[in-house]
Coordinates of N, CA and C in Angstrom, one line a residue:
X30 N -93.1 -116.0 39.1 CA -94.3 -115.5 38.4 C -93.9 -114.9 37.1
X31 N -94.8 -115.2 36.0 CA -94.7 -114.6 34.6 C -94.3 -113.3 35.0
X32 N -93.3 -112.5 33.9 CA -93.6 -111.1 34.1 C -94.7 -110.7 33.3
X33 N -94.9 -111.6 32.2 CA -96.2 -110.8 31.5 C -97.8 -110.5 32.5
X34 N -97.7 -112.0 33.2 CA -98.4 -111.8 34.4 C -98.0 -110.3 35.3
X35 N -97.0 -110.3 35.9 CA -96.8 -109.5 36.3 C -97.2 -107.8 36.0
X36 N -97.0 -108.2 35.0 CA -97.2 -106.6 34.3 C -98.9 -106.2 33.8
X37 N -99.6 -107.1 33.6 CA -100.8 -106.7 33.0 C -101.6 -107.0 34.7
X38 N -101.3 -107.1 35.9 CA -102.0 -107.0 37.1 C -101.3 -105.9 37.3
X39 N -100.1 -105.3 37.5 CA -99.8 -103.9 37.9 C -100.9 -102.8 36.7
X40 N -101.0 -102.9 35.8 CA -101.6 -102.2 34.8 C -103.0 -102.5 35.0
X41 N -103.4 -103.3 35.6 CA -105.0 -103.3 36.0 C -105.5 -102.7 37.4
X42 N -104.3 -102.8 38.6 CA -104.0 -102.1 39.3 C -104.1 -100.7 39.1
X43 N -103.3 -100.2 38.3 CA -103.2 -98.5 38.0 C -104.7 -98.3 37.2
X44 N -105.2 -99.2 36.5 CA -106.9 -98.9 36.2 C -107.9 -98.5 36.9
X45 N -107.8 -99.8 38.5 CA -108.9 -99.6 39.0 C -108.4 -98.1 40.0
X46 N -107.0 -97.8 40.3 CA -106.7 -96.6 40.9 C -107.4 -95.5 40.0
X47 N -107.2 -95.5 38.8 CA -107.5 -94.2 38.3 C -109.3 -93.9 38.1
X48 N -109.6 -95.4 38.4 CA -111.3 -95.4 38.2 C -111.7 -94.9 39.9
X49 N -111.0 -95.2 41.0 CA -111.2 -94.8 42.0 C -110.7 -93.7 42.3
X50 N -109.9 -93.0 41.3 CA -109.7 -91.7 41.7 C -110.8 -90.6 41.1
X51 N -111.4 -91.1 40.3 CA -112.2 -90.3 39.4 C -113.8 -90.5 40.1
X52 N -114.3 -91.8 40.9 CA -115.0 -92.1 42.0 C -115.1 -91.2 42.9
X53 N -113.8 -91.0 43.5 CA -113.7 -89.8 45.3 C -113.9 -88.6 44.3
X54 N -113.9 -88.3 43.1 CA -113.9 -86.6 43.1 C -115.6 -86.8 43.2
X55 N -116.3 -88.0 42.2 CA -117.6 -87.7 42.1 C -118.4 -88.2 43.7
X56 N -117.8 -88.6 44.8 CA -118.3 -89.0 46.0 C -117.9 -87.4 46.8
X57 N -117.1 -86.8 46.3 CA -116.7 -85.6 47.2 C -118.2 -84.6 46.3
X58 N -117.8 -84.3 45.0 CA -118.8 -83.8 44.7 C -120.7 -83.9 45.2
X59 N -120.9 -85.2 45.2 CA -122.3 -85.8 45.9 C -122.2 -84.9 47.6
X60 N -120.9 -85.0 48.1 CA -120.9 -84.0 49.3 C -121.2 -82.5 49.6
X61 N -120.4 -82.0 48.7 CA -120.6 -80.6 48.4 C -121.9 -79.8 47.4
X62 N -122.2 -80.9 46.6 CA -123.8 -80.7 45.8 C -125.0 -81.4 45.9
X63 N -125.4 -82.0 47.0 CA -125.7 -83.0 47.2 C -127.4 -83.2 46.3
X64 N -128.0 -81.8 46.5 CA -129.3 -81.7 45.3 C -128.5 -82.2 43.7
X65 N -127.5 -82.4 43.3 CA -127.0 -82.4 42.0 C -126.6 -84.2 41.9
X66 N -126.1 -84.9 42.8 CA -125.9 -86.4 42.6 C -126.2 -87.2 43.6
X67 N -126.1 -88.3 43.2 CA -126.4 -89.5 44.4 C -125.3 -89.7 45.0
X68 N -125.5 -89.4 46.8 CA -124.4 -90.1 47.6 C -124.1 -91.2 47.3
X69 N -125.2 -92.1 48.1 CA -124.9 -93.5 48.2 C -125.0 -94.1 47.1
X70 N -125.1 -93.7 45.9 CA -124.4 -94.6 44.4 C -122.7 -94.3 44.4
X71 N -122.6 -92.8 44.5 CA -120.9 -92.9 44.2 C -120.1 -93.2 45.5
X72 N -120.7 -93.6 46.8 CA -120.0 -93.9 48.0 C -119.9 -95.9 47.4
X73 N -121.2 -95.9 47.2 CA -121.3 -97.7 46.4 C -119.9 -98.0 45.4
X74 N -120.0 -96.9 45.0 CA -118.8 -97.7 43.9 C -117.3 -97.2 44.3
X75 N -116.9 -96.5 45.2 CA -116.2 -95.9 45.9 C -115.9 -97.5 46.7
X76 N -116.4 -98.2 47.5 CA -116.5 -99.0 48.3 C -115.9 -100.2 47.6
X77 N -116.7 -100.3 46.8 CA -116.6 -101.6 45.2 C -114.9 -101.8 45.2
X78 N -114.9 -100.1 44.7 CA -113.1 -100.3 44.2 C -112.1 -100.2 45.0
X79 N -112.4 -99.7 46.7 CA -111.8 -100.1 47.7 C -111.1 -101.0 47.8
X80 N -112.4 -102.2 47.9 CA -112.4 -103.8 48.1 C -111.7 -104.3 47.2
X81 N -111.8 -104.0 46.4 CA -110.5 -104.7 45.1 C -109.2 -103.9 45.3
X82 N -108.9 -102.7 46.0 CA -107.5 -102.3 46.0 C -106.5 -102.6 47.3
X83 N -107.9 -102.9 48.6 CA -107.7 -102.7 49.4 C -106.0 -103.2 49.9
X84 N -105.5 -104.3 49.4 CA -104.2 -104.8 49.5 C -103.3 -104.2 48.8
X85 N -103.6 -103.1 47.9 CA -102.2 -102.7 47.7 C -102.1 -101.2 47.7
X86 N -100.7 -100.9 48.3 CA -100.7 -99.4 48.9 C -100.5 -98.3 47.7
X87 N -101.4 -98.6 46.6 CA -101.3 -97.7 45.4 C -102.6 -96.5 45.6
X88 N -104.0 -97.3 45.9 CA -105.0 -97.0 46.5 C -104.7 -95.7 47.6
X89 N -103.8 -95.6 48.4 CA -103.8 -94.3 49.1 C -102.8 -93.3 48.7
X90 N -102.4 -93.3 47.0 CA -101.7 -92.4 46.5 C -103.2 -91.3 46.2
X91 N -104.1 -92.1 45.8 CA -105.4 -91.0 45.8 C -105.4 -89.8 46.5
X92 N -105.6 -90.1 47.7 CA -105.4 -89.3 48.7 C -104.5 -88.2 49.3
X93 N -103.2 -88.6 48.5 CA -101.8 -87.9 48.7 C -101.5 -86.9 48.0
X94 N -102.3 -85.7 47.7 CA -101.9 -84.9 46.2 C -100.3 -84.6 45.9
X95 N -99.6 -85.2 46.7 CA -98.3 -84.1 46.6 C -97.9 -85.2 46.2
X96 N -98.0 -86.8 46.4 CA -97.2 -87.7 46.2 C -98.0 -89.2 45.4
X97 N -98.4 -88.5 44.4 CA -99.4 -89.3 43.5 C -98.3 -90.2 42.6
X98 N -97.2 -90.1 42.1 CA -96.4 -90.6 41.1 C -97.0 -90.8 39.7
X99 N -97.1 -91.5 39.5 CA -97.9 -92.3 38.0 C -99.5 -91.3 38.1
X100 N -99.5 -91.6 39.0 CA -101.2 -90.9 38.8 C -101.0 -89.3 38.8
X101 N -100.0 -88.3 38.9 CA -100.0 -87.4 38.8 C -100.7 -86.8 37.6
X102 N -100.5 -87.2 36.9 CA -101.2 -86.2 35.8 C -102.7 -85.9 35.6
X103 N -103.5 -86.9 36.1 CA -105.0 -86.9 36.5 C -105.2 -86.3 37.5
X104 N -104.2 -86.1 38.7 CA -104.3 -84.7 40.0 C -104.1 -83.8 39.4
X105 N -103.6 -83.5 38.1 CA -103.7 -81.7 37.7 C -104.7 -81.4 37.0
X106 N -105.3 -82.0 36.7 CA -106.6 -81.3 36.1 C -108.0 -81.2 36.8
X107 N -107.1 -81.5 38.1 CA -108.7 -81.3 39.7 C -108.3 -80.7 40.2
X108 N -109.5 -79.5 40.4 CA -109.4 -78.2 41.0 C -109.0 -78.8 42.5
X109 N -108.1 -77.3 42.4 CA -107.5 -76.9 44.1 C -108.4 -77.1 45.2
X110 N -109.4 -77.4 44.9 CA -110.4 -77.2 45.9 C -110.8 -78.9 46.5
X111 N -111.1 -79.7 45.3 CA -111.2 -81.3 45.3 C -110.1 -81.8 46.1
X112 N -109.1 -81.4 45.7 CA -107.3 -82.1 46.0 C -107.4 -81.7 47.4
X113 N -107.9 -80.1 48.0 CA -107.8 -80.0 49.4 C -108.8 -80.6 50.3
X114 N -109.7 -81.2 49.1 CA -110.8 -81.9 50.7 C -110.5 -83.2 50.3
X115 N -109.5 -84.0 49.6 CA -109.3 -85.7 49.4 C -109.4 -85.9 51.0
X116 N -108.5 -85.2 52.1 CA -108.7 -86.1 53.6 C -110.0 -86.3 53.9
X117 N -111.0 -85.2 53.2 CA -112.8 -85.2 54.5 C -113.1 -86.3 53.1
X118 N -112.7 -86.7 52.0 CA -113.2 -88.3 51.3 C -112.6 -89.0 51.8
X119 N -111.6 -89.5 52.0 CA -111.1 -90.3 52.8 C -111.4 -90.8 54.0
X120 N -111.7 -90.4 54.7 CA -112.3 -90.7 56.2 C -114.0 -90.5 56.0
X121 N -114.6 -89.6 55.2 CA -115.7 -89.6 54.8 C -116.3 -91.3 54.3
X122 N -115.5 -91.7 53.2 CA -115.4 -92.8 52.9 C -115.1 -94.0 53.7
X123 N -114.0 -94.3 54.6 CA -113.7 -95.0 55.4 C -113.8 -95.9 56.3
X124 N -115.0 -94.8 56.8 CA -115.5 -95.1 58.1 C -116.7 -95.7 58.0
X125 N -117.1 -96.1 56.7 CA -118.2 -96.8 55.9 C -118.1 -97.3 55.8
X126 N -116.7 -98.2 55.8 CA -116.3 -99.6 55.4 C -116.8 -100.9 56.4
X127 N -116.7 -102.2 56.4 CA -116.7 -103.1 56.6 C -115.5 -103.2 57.8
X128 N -115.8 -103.9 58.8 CA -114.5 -103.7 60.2 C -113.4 -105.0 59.3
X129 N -113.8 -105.9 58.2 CA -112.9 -106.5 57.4 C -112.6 -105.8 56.6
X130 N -112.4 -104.7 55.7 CA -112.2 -104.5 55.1 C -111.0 -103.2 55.8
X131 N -111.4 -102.2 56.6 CA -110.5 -101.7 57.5 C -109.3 -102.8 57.8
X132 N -109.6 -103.7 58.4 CA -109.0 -104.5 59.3 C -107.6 -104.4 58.3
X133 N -107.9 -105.3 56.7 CA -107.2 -105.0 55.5 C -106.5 -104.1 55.3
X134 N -107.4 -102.8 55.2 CA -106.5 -101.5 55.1 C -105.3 -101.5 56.2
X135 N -105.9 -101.4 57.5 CA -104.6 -101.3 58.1 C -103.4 -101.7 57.9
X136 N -103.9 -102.9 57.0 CA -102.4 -104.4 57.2 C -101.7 -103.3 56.1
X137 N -101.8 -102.5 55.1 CA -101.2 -102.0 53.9 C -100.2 -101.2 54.4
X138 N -99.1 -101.3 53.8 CA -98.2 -100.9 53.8 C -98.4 -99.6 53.4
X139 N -98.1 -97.9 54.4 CA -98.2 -96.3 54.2 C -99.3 -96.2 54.8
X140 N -100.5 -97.4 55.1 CA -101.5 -97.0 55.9 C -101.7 -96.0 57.0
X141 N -100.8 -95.8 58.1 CA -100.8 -95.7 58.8 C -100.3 -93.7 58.3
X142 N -99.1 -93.5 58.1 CA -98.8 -92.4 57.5 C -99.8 -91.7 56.8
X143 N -100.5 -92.7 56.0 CA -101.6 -91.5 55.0 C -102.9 -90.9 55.9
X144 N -102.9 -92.1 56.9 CA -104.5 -92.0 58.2 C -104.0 -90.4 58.7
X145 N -102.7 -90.4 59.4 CA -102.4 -89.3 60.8 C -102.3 -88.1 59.4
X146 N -101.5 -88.1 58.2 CA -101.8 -87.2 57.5 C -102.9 -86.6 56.9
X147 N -104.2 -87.3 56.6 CA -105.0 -87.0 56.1 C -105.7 -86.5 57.8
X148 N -106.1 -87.1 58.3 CA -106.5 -86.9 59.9 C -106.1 -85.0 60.4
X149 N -104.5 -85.1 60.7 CA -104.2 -83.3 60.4 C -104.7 -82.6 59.6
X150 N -104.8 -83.3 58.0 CA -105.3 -81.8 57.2 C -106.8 -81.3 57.4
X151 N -107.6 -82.9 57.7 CA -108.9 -83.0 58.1 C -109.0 -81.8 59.2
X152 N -108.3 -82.1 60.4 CA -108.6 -81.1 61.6 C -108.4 -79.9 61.2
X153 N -107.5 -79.5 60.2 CA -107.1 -77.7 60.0 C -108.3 -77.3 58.5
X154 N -109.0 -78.3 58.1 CA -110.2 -77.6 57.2 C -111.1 -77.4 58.3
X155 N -111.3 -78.5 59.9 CA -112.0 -78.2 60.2 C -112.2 -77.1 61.2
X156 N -111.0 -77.1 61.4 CA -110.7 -75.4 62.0 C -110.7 -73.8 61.1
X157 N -110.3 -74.7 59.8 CA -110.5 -73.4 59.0 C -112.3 -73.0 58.4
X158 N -112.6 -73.7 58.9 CA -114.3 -73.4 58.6 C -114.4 -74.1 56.6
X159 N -112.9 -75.0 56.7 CA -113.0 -75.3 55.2 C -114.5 -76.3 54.8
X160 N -114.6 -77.3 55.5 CA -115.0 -79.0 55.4 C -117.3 -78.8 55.8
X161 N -117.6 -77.6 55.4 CA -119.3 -77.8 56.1 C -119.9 -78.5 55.2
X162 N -120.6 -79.1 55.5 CA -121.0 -79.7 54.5 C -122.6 -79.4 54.6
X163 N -123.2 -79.3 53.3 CA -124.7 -78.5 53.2 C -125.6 -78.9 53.7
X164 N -127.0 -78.6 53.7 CA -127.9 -78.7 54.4 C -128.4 -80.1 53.6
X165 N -129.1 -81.0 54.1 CA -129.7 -82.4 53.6 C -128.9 -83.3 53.0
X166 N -127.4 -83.7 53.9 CA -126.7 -84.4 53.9 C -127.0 -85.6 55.4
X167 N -126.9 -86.8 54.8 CA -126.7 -87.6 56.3 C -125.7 -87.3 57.5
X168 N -126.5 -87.2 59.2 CA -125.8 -86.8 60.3 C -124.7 -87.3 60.2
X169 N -124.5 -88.4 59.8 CA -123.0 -89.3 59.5 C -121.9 -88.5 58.9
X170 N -122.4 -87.7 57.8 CA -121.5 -87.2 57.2 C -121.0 -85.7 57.5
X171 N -121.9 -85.3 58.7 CA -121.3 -83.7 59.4 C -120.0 -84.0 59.6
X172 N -119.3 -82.6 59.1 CA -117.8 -82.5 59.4 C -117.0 -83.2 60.8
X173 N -118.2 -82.6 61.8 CA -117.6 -82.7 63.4 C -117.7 -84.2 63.4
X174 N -119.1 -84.9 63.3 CA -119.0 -86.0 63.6 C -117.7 -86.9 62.8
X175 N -117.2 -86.7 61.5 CA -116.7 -87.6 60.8 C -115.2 -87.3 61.8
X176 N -114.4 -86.2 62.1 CA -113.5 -85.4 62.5 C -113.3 -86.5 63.5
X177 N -114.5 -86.8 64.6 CA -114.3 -86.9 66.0 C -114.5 -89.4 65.7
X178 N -114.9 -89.4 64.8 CA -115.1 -90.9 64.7 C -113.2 -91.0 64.1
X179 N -112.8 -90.0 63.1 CA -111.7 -90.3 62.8 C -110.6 -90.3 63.0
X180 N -110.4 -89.6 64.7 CA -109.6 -89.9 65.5 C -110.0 -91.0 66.1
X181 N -110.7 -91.4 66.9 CA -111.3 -92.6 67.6 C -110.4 -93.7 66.5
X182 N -110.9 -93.8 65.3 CA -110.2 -94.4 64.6 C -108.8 -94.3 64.7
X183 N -108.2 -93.8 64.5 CA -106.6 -93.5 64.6 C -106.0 -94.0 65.8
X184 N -106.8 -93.7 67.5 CA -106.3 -94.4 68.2 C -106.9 -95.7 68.2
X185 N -107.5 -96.3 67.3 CA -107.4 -97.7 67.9 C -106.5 -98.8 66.7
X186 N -106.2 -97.9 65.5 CA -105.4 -98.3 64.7 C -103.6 -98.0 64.9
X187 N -103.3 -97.2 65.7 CA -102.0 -96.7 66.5 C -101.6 -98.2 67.4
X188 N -101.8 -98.2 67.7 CA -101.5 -99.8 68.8 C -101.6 -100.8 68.1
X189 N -102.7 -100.9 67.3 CA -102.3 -102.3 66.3 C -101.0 -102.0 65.5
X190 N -100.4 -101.0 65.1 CA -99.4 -100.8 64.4 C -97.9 -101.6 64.8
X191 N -97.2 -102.1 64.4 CA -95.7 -102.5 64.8 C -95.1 -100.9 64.4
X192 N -94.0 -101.4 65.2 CA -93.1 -100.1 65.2 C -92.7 -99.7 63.9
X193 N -92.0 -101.1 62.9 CA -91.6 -101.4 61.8 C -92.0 -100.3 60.5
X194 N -93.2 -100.1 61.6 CA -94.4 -99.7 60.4 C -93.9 -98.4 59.4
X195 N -93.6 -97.4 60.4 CA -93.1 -96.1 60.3 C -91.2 -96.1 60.2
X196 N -90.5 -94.8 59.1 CA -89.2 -95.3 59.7 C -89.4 -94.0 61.0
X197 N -87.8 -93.9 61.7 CA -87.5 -93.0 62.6 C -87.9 -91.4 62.4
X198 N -87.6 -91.2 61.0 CA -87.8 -89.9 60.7 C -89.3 -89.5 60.4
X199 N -90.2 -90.5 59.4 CA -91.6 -90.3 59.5 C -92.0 -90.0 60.5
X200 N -92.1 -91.1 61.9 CA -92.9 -91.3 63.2 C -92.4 -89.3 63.6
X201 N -91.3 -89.1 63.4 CA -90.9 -87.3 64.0 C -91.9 -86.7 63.1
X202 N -91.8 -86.6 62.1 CA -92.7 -85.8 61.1 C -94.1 -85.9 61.6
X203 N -94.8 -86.8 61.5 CA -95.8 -87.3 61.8 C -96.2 -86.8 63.7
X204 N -95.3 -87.1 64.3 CA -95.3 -86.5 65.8 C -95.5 -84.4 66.2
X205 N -94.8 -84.6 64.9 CA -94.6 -83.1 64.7 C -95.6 -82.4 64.4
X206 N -96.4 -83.0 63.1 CA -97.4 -82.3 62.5 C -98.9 -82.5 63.4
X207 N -98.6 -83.4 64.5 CA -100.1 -83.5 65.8 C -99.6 -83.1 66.6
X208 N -98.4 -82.2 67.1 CA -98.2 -81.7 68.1 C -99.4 -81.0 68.8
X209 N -99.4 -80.1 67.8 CA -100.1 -78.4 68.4 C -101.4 -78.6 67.7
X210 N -101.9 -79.6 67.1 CA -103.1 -79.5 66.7 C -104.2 -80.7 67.9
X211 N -103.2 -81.9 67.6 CA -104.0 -82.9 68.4 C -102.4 -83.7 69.5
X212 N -102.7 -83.6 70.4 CA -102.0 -83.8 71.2 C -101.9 -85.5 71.5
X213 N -103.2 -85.6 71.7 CA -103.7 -87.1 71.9 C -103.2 -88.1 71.3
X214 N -103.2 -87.6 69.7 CA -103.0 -88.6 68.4 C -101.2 -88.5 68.6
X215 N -100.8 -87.6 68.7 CA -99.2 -86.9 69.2 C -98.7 -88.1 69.7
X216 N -99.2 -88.1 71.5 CA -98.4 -89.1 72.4 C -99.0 -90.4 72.0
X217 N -100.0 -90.6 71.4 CA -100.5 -92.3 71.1 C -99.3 -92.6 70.4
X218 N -99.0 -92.0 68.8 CA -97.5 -92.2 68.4 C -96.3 -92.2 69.0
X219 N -96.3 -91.4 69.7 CA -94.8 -91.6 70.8 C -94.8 -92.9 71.2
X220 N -95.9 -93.3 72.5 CA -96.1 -94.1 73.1 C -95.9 -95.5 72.4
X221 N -96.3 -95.9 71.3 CA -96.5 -97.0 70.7 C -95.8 -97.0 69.6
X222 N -95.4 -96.2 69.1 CA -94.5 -96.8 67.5 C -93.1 -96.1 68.0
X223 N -92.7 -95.2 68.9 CA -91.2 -95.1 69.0 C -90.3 -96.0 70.3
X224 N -89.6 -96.8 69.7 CA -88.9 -98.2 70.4 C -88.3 -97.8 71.5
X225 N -87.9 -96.2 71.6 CA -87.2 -95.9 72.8 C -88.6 -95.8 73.6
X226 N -89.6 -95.2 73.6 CA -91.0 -95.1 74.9 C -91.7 -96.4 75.1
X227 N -91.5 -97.6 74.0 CA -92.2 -98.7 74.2 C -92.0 -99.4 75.9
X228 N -93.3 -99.5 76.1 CA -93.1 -100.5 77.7 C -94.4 -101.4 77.4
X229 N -94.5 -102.6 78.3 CA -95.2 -103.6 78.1 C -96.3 -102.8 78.8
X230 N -96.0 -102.1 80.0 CA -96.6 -101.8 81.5 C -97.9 -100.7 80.6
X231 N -97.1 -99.8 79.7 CA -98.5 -98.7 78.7 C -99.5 -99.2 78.0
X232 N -100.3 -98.9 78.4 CA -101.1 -99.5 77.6 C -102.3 -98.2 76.9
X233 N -102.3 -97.6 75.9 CA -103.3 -96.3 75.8 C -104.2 -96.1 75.9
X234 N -104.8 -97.5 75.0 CA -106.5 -97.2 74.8 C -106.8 -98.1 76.2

C-alpha cells in the first residue's frame, strides 16, 4: 500500500477520533444537563462516528484518560469531572449500538481491556453516588439500569474472547481490579481467558 495512502487514512482516523471525542463530552453533557441539549442528536452522531471507527482500536483511546497518546492534549482541557464519567458514556453509548456493530467492536483489538476497565470505574461511580443522572432522562439511561445491562454485557462478550486476547499480566490486573468489586466478572475472566483454568467441560453463561 502507498504510504502516502497510508498516511492521509491514519490522519483521517485521528480526525474522526478527535470529532468523537469532542461528541462523548457533548453526549455526556446532554446527560448531566439534559433541559440544556438534545440527547438523541448527540447520541446520533456519537453512533455515526462509532460506525466509521468501529474497526480500529484508536476509538477506545477516548475512553482511556490516562492512556490517550496522540489525543492527549484534547484530554487536558476537559474537566476532571467529564474524564471521570467517560466509562458511564461509554457503556451509556454502547449499549445503543446495533448487535453488528457491537459484534465489530468486540473483534477490536484492547476491546476487551477497555470494557472490564471502564465497567470497574462504572461500578465505583456507582457506588460512589458519583453517576445519577437527573430527573427527565430516559429509563434506559438510569445509572443502575445501564451498570446492570453492562455487565450482562461483559459476560456474554468474556467467552467470545480468545485467550490471545489479553497478555498474562493484563488478564491478573484486570482479575484484580473485579476481585472485591464484582466477583462474577472476576471468575468469568479466570475461567475463560486464563489457559491454565480453560476446560471444554466449563461452560459460564
Amino acid at each position: 500500500m502507498d504510504k502516502k495512502y497510508v498516511y492521509l487514512l491514519h490522519f483521517f482516523v485521528q480526525v474522526l477520533v478527535l470529532l468523537l471525542f469532542l461528541c462523548v463530552k457533548d453526549h455526556l453533557s446532554s446527560l448531566l444537563y439534559p433541559q440544556e441539549r438534545s440527547l438523541q442528536t448527540d447520541t446520533d452522531l456519537c453512533s455515526d462516528l462509532l460506525l466509521a471507527l468501529v474497526d480500529s482500536a484508536d476509538w477506545l483511546l477516548v475512553f482511556q484518560p490516562n492512556e490517550r497518546g496522540v489525543y492527549q492534549p484534547i484530554a487536558m482541557v476537559t474537566s476532571d469531572e467529564l474524564n471521570r464519567l467517560m466509562p458511564w458514556a461509554f457503556y451509556s453509548l454502547l449499549l445503543q449500538q446495533s448487535a453488528e456493530l457491537l459484534r465489530r467492536a468486540a473483534c477490536c483489538p484492547g476491546f476487551l481491556h477497555t470494557s472490564v476497565l471502564c465497567y470497574v470505574a462504572l461500578l465505583q461511580l456507582f457506588l460512589e453516588g458519583d453517576a445519577l443522572t437527573p430527573a427527565g432522562q430516559p429509563d434506559q439511561m438510569e445509572p443502575f439500569r445501564i451498570l446492570s445491562h453492562a455487565k450482562q454485557f461483559l459476560l456474554r462478550v468474556i467467552p467470545q474472547t480468545p485467550p490471545t486476547a489479553l497478555s498474562s499480566s493484563r488478564l491478573r490486573q484486570l482479575e484484580s481490579q473485579c476481585a472485591d468489586l464484582d466477583r462474577e466478572v472476576a471468575s468469568a475472566l479466570s475461567v475463560h481467558l486464563d489457559p491454565h483454568s480453560l476446560s471444554p467441560e466449563m461452560d459460564f453463561l
